GROMACS .gro file of C-alpha atoms in nm:
model
  340
    1MET     CA    1   0.582  -0.718   2.085
    2ARG     CA    2   0.821  -0.422   2.091
    3ALA     CA    3   0.837  -0.234   1.760
    4THR     CA    4   1.078   0.007   1.596
    5VAL     CA    5   0.969   0.245   1.320
    6VAL     CA    6   1.265   0.357   1.109
    7GLY     CA    7   1.192   0.676   0.919
    8GLY     CA    8   0.927   0.778   1.167
    9SER     CA    9   0.907   1.145   1.072
   10GLY     CA   10   0.767   1.076   0.723
   11TYR     CA   11   0.401   1.038   0.634
   12ILE     CA   12   0.409   0.658   0.622
   13GLY     CA   13   0.614   0.652   0.943
   14GLY     CA   14   0.358   0.875   1.111
   15GLU     CA   15   0.076   0.646   1.007
   16LEU     CA   16   0.264   0.346   1.143
   17VAL     CA   17   0.304   0.523   1.476
   18ARG     CA   18  -0.065   0.619   1.483
   19LEU     CA   19  -0.177   0.263   1.415
   20LEU     CA   20   0.073   0.093   1.645
   21LEU     CA   21  -0.017   0.321   1.937
   22GLY     CA   22  -0.367   0.173   1.915
   23HIS     CA   23  -0.255  -0.187   1.865
   24PRO     CA   24  -0.333  -0.417   2.160
   25GLU     CA   25  -0.029  -0.640   2.104
   26VAL     CA   26   0.240  -0.381   2.023
   27GLU     CA   27   0.451  -0.142   2.227
   28LEU     CA   28   0.652   0.123   2.047
   29ALA     CA   29   1.017   0.097   2.147
   30TYR     CA   30   1.186   0.338   1.904
   31VAL     CA   31   1.075   0.584   1.637
   32THR     CA   32   1.373   0.710   1.442
   33SER     CA   33   1.456   1.041   1.282
   34ASN     CA   34   1.798   1.197   1.254
   35LYS     CA   35   1.646   1.536   1.173
   36TYR     CA   36   1.414   1.545   1.476
   37ALA     CA   37   1.632   1.343   1.717
   38GLY     CA   38   1.546   1.412   2.080
   39ARG     CA   39   1.226   1.599   1.997
   40PRO     CA   40   0.872   1.477   2.074
   41LEU     CA   41   0.688   1.283   1.805
   42ARG     CA   42   0.427   1.558   1.797
   43THR     CA   43   0.692   1.784   1.640
   44ALA     CA   44   0.646   1.602   1.310
   45HIS     CA   45   0.301   1.453   1.378
   46PRO     CA   46   0.083   1.704   1.566
   47ASN     CA   47  -0.211   1.462   1.557
   48LEU     CA   48  -0.024   1.259   1.822
   49ARG     CA   49  -0.040   1.536   2.085
   50GLY     CA   50  -0.125   1.390   2.423
   51ARG     CA   51  -0.113   1.035   2.288
   52THR     CA   52   0.252   0.951   2.353
   53ASN     CA   53   0.554   1.090   2.533
   54LEU     CA   54   0.802   0.921   2.300
   55THR     CA   55   1.077   1.126   2.137
   56PHE     CA   56   1.254   1.061   1.810
   57THR     CA   57   1.570   0.851   1.833
   58PRO     CA   58   1.863   0.890   1.593
   59ASP     CA   59   1.931   0.580   1.386
   60SER     CA   60   2.267   0.528   1.559
   61GLU     CA   61   2.105   0.487   1.903
   62VAL     CA   62   1.837   0.228   1.821
   63GLY     CA   63   1.849  -0.086   2.032
   64GLU     CA   64   1.688  -0.426   1.998
   65SER     CA   65   1.317  -0.484   1.949
   66ASP     CA   66   1.091  -0.759   1.817
   67VAL     CA   67   1.002  -0.606   1.481
   68VAL     CA   68   1.149  -0.328   1.269
   69PHE     CA   69   0.938  -0.137   1.018
   70LEU     CA   70   1.147   0.028   0.746
   71ALA     CA   71   0.960   0.338   0.629
   72VAL     CA   72   1.257   0.464   0.433
   73PRO     CA   73   1.321   0.586   0.075
   74HIS     CA   74   1.379   0.330  -0.197
   75GLY     CA   75   1.739   0.216  -0.200
   76ALA     CA   76   1.797   0.282   0.170
   77ALA     CA   77   1.656  -0.045   0.302
   78MET     CA   78   1.881  -0.271   0.094
   79LYS     CA   79   2.190  -0.075   0.201
   80GLU     CA   80   2.113  -0.110   0.573
   81ILE     CA   81   1.930  -0.444   0.586
   82ASP     CA   82   2.209  -0.623   0.774
   83ARG     CA   83   2.210  -0.359   1.043
   84TRP     CA   84   1.835  -0.345   1.100
   85ALA     CA   85   1.786  -0.720   1.078
   86ALA     CA   86   2.047  -0.765   1.350
   87LEU     CA   87   1.829  -0.560   1.587
   88ALA     CA   88   1.502  -0.751   1.541
   89PRO     CA   89   1.396  -1.102   1.435
   90ARG     CA   90   1.122  -0.955   1.212
   91VAL     CA   91   1.164  -0.690   0.942
   92VAL     CA   92   0.878  -0.527   0.753
   93ASP     CA   93   1.009  -0.327   0.457
   94LEU     CA   94   0.773  -0.061   0.319
   95SER     CA   95   1.017   0.050   0.049
   96ALA     CA   96   1.038  -0.113  -0.293
   97ASP     CA   97   1.377  -0.271  -0.230
   98HIS     CA   98   1.262  -0.628  -0.162
   99ARG     CA   99   0.934  -0.643  -0.355
  100ILE     CA  100   1.045  -0.754  -0.700
  101GLN     CA  101   1.177  -1.109  -0.728
  102SER     CA  102   1.221  -1.110  -1.106
  103THR     CA  103   1.562  -0.989  -1.224
  104ASP     CA  104   1.418  -0.878  -1.559
  105LEU     CA  105   1.140  -0.672  -1.399
  106ARG     CA  106   1.377  -0.519  -1.147
  107GLU     CA  107   1.630  -0.418  -1.413
  108ARG     CA  108   1.355  -0.264  -1.626
  109TYR     CA  109   1.162  -0.075  -1.361
  110TYR     CA  110   1.416  -0.025  -1.081
  111PRO     CA  111   1.751   0.031  -1.251
  112GLY     CA  112   2.047   0.122  -1.036
  113GLY     CA  113   2.010  -0.058  -0.706
  114VAL     CA  114   2.034  -0.435  -0.672
  115PRO     CA  115   1.941  -0.601  -0.341
  116ASP     CA  116   2.144  -0.887  -0.202
  117PRO     CA  117   1.996  -1.206  -0.359
  118GLU     CA  118   2.005  -1.392  -0.028
  119TRP     CA  119   1.810  -1.119   0.146
  120LEU     CA  120   1.568  -1.086  -0.143
  121ALA     CA  121   1.484  -1.456  -0.121
  122ARG     CA  122   1.389  -1.424   0.246
  123PHE     CA  123   1.115  -1.167   0.191
  124GLN     CA  124   0.751  -1.265   0.158
  125ALA     CA  125   0.516  -1.055  -0.056
  126GLY     CA  126   0.316  -0.823   0.169
  127LEU     CA  127  -0.018  -0.883  -0.002
  128PRO     CA  128  -0.247  -1.050   0.254
  129GLU     CA  129  -0.529  -1.116   0.009
  130LEU     CA  130  -0.293  -1.306  -0.222
  131ASN     CA  131  -0.024  -1.441   0.007
  132ARG     CA  132  -0.183  -1.507   0.345
  133ASP     CA  133  -0.033  -1.854   0.378
  134GLY     CA  134   0.314  -1.725   0.295
  135LEU     CA  135   0.282  -1.451   0.556
  136ARG     CA  136   0.198  -1.687   0.843
  137GLY     CA  137   0.507  -1.701   1.059
  138ALA     CA  138   0.703  -1.482   0.815
  139THR     CA  139   1.005  -1.300   0.952
  140HIS     CA  140   1.074  -1.075   0.651
  141ILE     CA  141   0.792  -0.900   0.467
  142ALA     CA  142   0.802  -0.665   0.166
  143VAL     CA  143   0.487  -0.452   0.169
  144ALA     CA  144   0.325  -0.371  -0.165
  145GLY     CA  145   0.334  -0.022  -0.314
  146CYS     CA  146   0.022   0.193  -0.287
  147MET     CA  147  -0.096   0.211  -0.649
  148ALA     CA  148   0.025  -0.142  -0.714
  149ASN     CA  149  -0.178  -0.266  -0.418
  150ALA     CA  150  -0.497  -0.105  -0.549
  151ALA     CA  151  -0.441  -0.230  -0.904
  152ILE     CA  152  -0.351  -0.585  -0.799
  153LEU     CA  153  -0.663  -0.620  -0.586
  154ALA     CA  154  -0.869  -0.489  -0.877
  155LEU     CA  155  -0.717  -0.722  -1.137
  156HIS     CA  156  -0.604  -1.043  -0.969
  157PRO     CA  157  -0.947  -1.214  -0.957
  158LEU     CA  158  -0.984  -1.165  -1.333
  159ALA     CA  159  -0.629  -1.275  -1.410
  160ALA     CA  160  -0.659  -1.584  -1.190
  161THR     CA  161  -0.972  -1.699  -1.376
  162GLY     CA  162  -0.847  -1.628  -1.729
  163MET     CA  163  -1.077  -1.331  -1.785
  164VAL     CA  164  -0.816  -1.097  -1.933
  165ALA     CA  165  -0.753  -1.068  -2.306
  166GLY     CA  166  -0.454  -0.861  -2.411
  167THR     CA  167  -0.301  -0.571  -2.223
  168VAL     CA  168  -0.481  -0.402  -1.935
  169LEU     CA  169  -0.479  -0.023  -1.922
  170VAL     CA  170  -0.444   0.110  -1.566
  171ASP     CA  171  -0.520   0.479  -1.513
  172ALA     CA  172  -0.406   0.570  -1.161
  173ARG     CA  173  -0.479   0.895  -0.975
  174THR     CA  174  -0.290   0.984  -0.658
  175GLY     CA  175  -0.290   1.252  -0.392
  176SER     CA  176   0.010   1.460  -0.292
  177SER     CA  177   0.104   1.255   0.017
  178GLY     CA  178   0.212   0.975  -0.216
  179ALA     CA  179   0.520   1.180  -0.304
  180GLY     CA  180   0.639   1.174   0.057
  181ARG     CA  181   0.721   1.449   0.304
  182VAL     CA  182   1.032   1.597   0.146
  183PRO     CA  183   0.918   1.887  -0.074
  184ASP     CA  184   1.027   1.952  -0.430
  185GLU     CA  185   0.921   2.185  -0.709
  186GLY     CA  186   0.624   1.967  -0.800
  187SER     CA  187   0.490   1.966  -0.446
  188HIS     CA  188   0.524   2.344  -0.405
  189HIS     CA  189   0.169   2.472  -0.346
  190PRO     CA  190   0.149   2.716  -0.639
  191GLU     CA  191   0.263   2.437  -0.873
  192ARG     CA  192   0.055   2.158  -0.719
  193SER     CA  193  -0.278   2.320  -0.631
  194GLY     CA  194  -0.558   2.282  -0.882
  195VAL     CA  195  -0.362   2.064  -1.122
  196LEU     CA  196  -0.430   1.733  -1.293
  197ARG     CA  197  -0.066   1.662  -1.371
  198MET     CA  198   0.025   1.355  -1.573
  199ALA     CA  199   0.316   1.244  -1.359
  200LYS     CA  200   0.412   0.925  -1.540
  201PRO     CA  201   0.256   0.849  -1.881
  202HIS     CA  202   0.466   0.533  -1.930
  203GLY     CA  203   0.692   0.297  -1.740
  204HIS     CA  204   0.579   0.358  -1.382
  205ARG     CA  205   0.767   0.127  -1.145
  206HIS     CA  206   0.448  -0.008  -0.987
  207MET     CA  207   0.383  -0.186  -1.317
  208ALA     CA  208   0.649  -0.438  -1.214
  209GLU     CA  209   0.451  -0.536  -0.905
  210ILE     CA  210   0.126  -0.570  -1.097
  211ILE     CA  211   0.287  -0.786  -1.364
  212GLN     CA  212   0.460  -1.000  -1.098
  213ALA     CA  213   0.143  -1.055  -0.894
  214CYS     CA  214  -0.111  -1.095  -1.174
  215GLY     CA  215   0.095  -1.239  -1.458
  216ILE     CA  216  -0.069  -1.018  -1.721
  217PRO     CA  217   0.064  -0.739  -1.946
  218VAL     CA  218  -0.015  -0.391  -1.817
  219TYR     CA  219   0.019  -0.031  -1.930
  220MET     CA  220  -0.007   0.219  -1.647
  221SER     CA  221  -0.029   0.596  -1.636
  222VAL     CA  222  -0.027   0.806  -1.319
  223THR     CA  223  -0.188   1.146  -1.264
  224ALA     CA  224  -0.139   1.371  -0.962
  225VAL     CA  225  -0.474   1.513  -0.851
  226GLU     CA  226  -0.596   1.779  -0.608
  227ALA     CA  227  -0.607   1.565  -0.293
  228VAL     CA  228  -0.377   1.489  -0.001
  229ARG     CA  229  -0.464   1.126   0.065
  230GLY     CA  230  -0.595   0.860  -0.164
  231VAL     CA  231  -0.537   0.646  -0.470
  232GLN     CA  232  -0.796   0.553  -0.730
  233VAL     CA  233  -0.714   0.319  -1.016
  234VAL     CA  234  -0.936   0.273  -1.319
  235CYS     CA  235  -0.854  -0.050  -1.504
  236HIS     CA  236  -0.975  -0.108  -1.861
  237VAL     CA  237  -0.995  -0.481  -1.928
  238MET     CA  238  -1.090  -0.651  -2.254
  239LEU     CA  239  -1.251  -0.988  -2.188
  240PRO     CA  240  -1.183  -1.298  -2.401
  241SER     CA  241  -1.556  -1.356  -2.459
  242PRO     CA  242  -1.881  -1.180  -2.370
  243VAL     CA  243  -1.997  -1.217  -2.011
  244THR     CA  244  -2.273  -1.076  -1.791
  245GLU     CA  245  -2.225  -0.841  -1.500
  246ARG     CA  246  -2.352  -1.117  -1.273
  247ASP     CA  247  -2.072  -1.342  -1.398
  248VAL     CA  248  -1.810  -1.081  -1.315
  249TRP     CA  249  -1.946  -1.006  -0.970
  250ALA     CA  250  -1.945  -1.378  -0.895
  251VAL     CA  251  -1.569  -1.385  -0.962
  252TYR     CA  252  -1.508  -1.099  -0.720
  253ARG     CA  253  -1.737  -1.241  -0.453
  254ASP     CA  254  -1.557  -1.575  -0.468
  255ALA     CA  255  -1.220  -1.400  -0.440
  256TYR     CA  256  -1.301  -1.160  -0.158
  257ARG     CA  257  -1.602  -1.290   0.035
  258HIS     CA  258  -1.387  -1.366   0.341
  259GLU     CA  259  -1.152  -1.067   0.319
  260PRO     CA  260  -1.189  -0.826   0.612
  261PHE     CA  261  -1.060  -0.522   0.424
  262VAL     CA  262  -1.194  -0.560   0.069
  263ARG     CA  263  -1.541  -0.418   0.005
  264LEU     CA  264  -1.736  -0.456  -0.319
  265VAL     CA  265  -1.927  -0.142  -0.420
  266ARG     CA  266  -2.247  -0.225  -0.608
  267GLU     CA  267  -2.461   0.087  -0.565
  268ARG     CA  268  -2.671   0.158  -0.874
  269SER     CA  269  -2.833   0.491  -0.798
  270ALA     CA  270  -2.658   0.636  -0.493
  271LEU     CA  271  -2.417   0.930  -0.515
  272HIS     CA  272  -2.117   0.706  -0.445
  273ARG     CA  273  -2.166   0.445  -0.714
  274MET     CA  274  -1.795   0.389  -0.761
  275PRO     CA  275  -1.510   0.362  -0.507
  276GLU     CA  276  -1.407   0.703  -0.376
  277PRO     CA  277  -1.073   0.752  -0.195
  278LYS     CA  278  -1.208   1.038   0.017
  279LEU     CA  279  -1.440   0.799   0.199
  280LEU     CA  280  -1.147   0.574   0.287
  281SER     CA  281  -0.922   0.832   0.454
  282GLY     CA  282  -0.750   0.678   0.754
  283THR     CA  283  -0.888   0.329   0.689
  284ASN     CA  284  -0.737   0.000   0.578
  285PHE     CA  285  -1.016  -0.077   0.333
  286CYS     CA  286  -0.992  -0.128  -0.040
  287ASP     CA  287  -1.319  -0.060  -0.224
  288ILE     CA  288  -1.376  -0.218  -0.565
  289GLY     CA  289  -1.649  -0.142  -0.819
  290LEU     CA  290  -1.700  -0.217  -1.184
  291SER     CA  291  -1.891  -0.136  -1.500
  292LEU     CA  292  -1.946  -0.364  -1.800
  293ASP     CA  293  -2.036  -0.238  -2.146
  294GLU     CA  294  -2.350  -0.354  -2.325
  295GLY     CA  295  -2.157  -0.605  -2.536
  296GLY     CA  296  -2.010  -0.769  -2.228
  297GLU     CA  297  -1.652  -0.749  -2.355
  298HIS     CA  298  -1.512  -0.426  -2.209
  299LEU     CA  299  -1.488  -0.415  -1.830
  300VAL     CA  300  -1.391  -0.113  -1.622
  301VAL     CA  301  -1.276  -0.200  -1.269
  302VAL     CA  302  -1.233   0.083  -1.019
  303SER     CA  303  -1.035   0.040  -0.699
  304ALA     CA  304  -0.972   0.295  -0.422
  305ILE     CA  305  -0.758   0.303  -0.108
  306ASP     CA  306  -0.594   0.544   0.134
  307ASN     CA  307  -0.238   0.538   0.002
  308LEU     CA  308  -0.089   0.586   0.349
  309VAL     CA  309  -0.290   0.309   0.516
  310LYS     CA  310  -0.399   0.019   0.293
  311GLY     CA  311  -0.133   0.145   0.054
  312GLY     CA  312   0.137   0.142   0.322
  313ALA     CA  313   0.122   0.148   0.702
  314GLY     CA  314  -0.211  -0.032   0.745
  315ASN     CA  315  -0.115  -0.307   0.506
  316ALA     CA  316   0.214  -0.347   0.695
  317VAL     CA  317   0.028  -0.387   1.025
  318GLN     CA  318  -0.213  -0.633   0.863
  319CYS     CA  319   0.086  -0.838   0.743
  320LEU     CA  320   0.241  -0.835   1.090
  321ASN     CA  321  -0.088  -0.949   1.243
  322ILE     CA  322  -0.091  -1.251   1.013
  323ALA     CA  323   0.277  -1.327   1.065
  324ALA     CA  324   0.242  -1.313   1.444
  325GLY     CA  325  -0.079  -1.517   1.452
  326TRP     CA  326  -0.293  -1.234   1.589
  327ASP     CA  327  -0.640  -1.125   1.480
  328GLU     CA  328  -0.579  -0.988   1.132
  329THR     CA  329  -0.781  -0.676   1.203
  330SER     CA  330  -0.598  -0.580   1.525
  331GLY     CA  331  -0.522  -0.209   1.536
  332LEU     CA  332  -0.707  -0.151   1.208
  333GLY     CA  333  -1.066  -0.100   1.318
  334PHE     CA  334  -1.112   0.261   1.206
  335ILE     CA  335  -1.400   0.272   0.957
  336GLY     CA  336  -1.358   0.622   0.820
  337LEU     CA  337  -1.551   0.947   0.834
  338HIS     CA  338  -1.831   1.093   0.626
  339PRO     CA  339  -1.852   1.374   0.542
  340VAL     CA  340  -1.492   1.478   0.563
   0.00000   0.00000   0.00000
């Protein structure tokens, strides 16, 4: 399958290229960048030195391929969807443009841009653990956002079994790569280094995805931390009645026992008792751990991912694998490094 990566000079685009270069069923046809047009991919992604001779192609010169990955800013995909869809029978959108099906949620959390309703209806939710059947044979896929992905995987088993009472509090921490490659004042090193900056105390747009996928009320805050890669979400859940830790683990085992990229962390005395994003750098895993208070009514669920992989490029490749009928783990075998 010949693939095009649109927006290939960004961090997510670079991760897509890295993963697709190692995919047994995919050949890279085009990697686009207007800024770097004509220059080798290593110009933007030095980790690719010696791995490919491809150069960046300007958007205007992209030809046909079998699948187009849109690693573009929010708002750009919906404006150009007709153009990109005409060049490939499959489109995988990594922006937020085609994720939210609810008009109310979209108006509240993504004001301004409105995708074409006909296009919106064609897109399947890019959440393999929740929507595997819908992804089989899919031609249009909207990949979940990074923090939303981590939170949904943490909360959906509880929501699906009626184990959530009231509003869930989601405390998300994210590394600097989540803000993308284009610098701004907040990403300037003297302003970013060493901080624990509360980036979004209320109303973060990823709340819309969590609400849509889990069907529960959520409050979410986001803090920028001293890291490049990684997302960790800490979810505070009040339970409708007292339960045991064994009961809770049984829910998660039933939900994820057959999932290739979800790992349950149950260490009691080791150093890494809770999911740690650093251990997941470069991988497509989501690690989930939990802690239950003595009364059995307050549950803390911790989820961690690499925001650029399971939170973006890796999840997109996983979705394509399912859609194309390939081994779901193809191109995603990297298990991470320790120490790093």
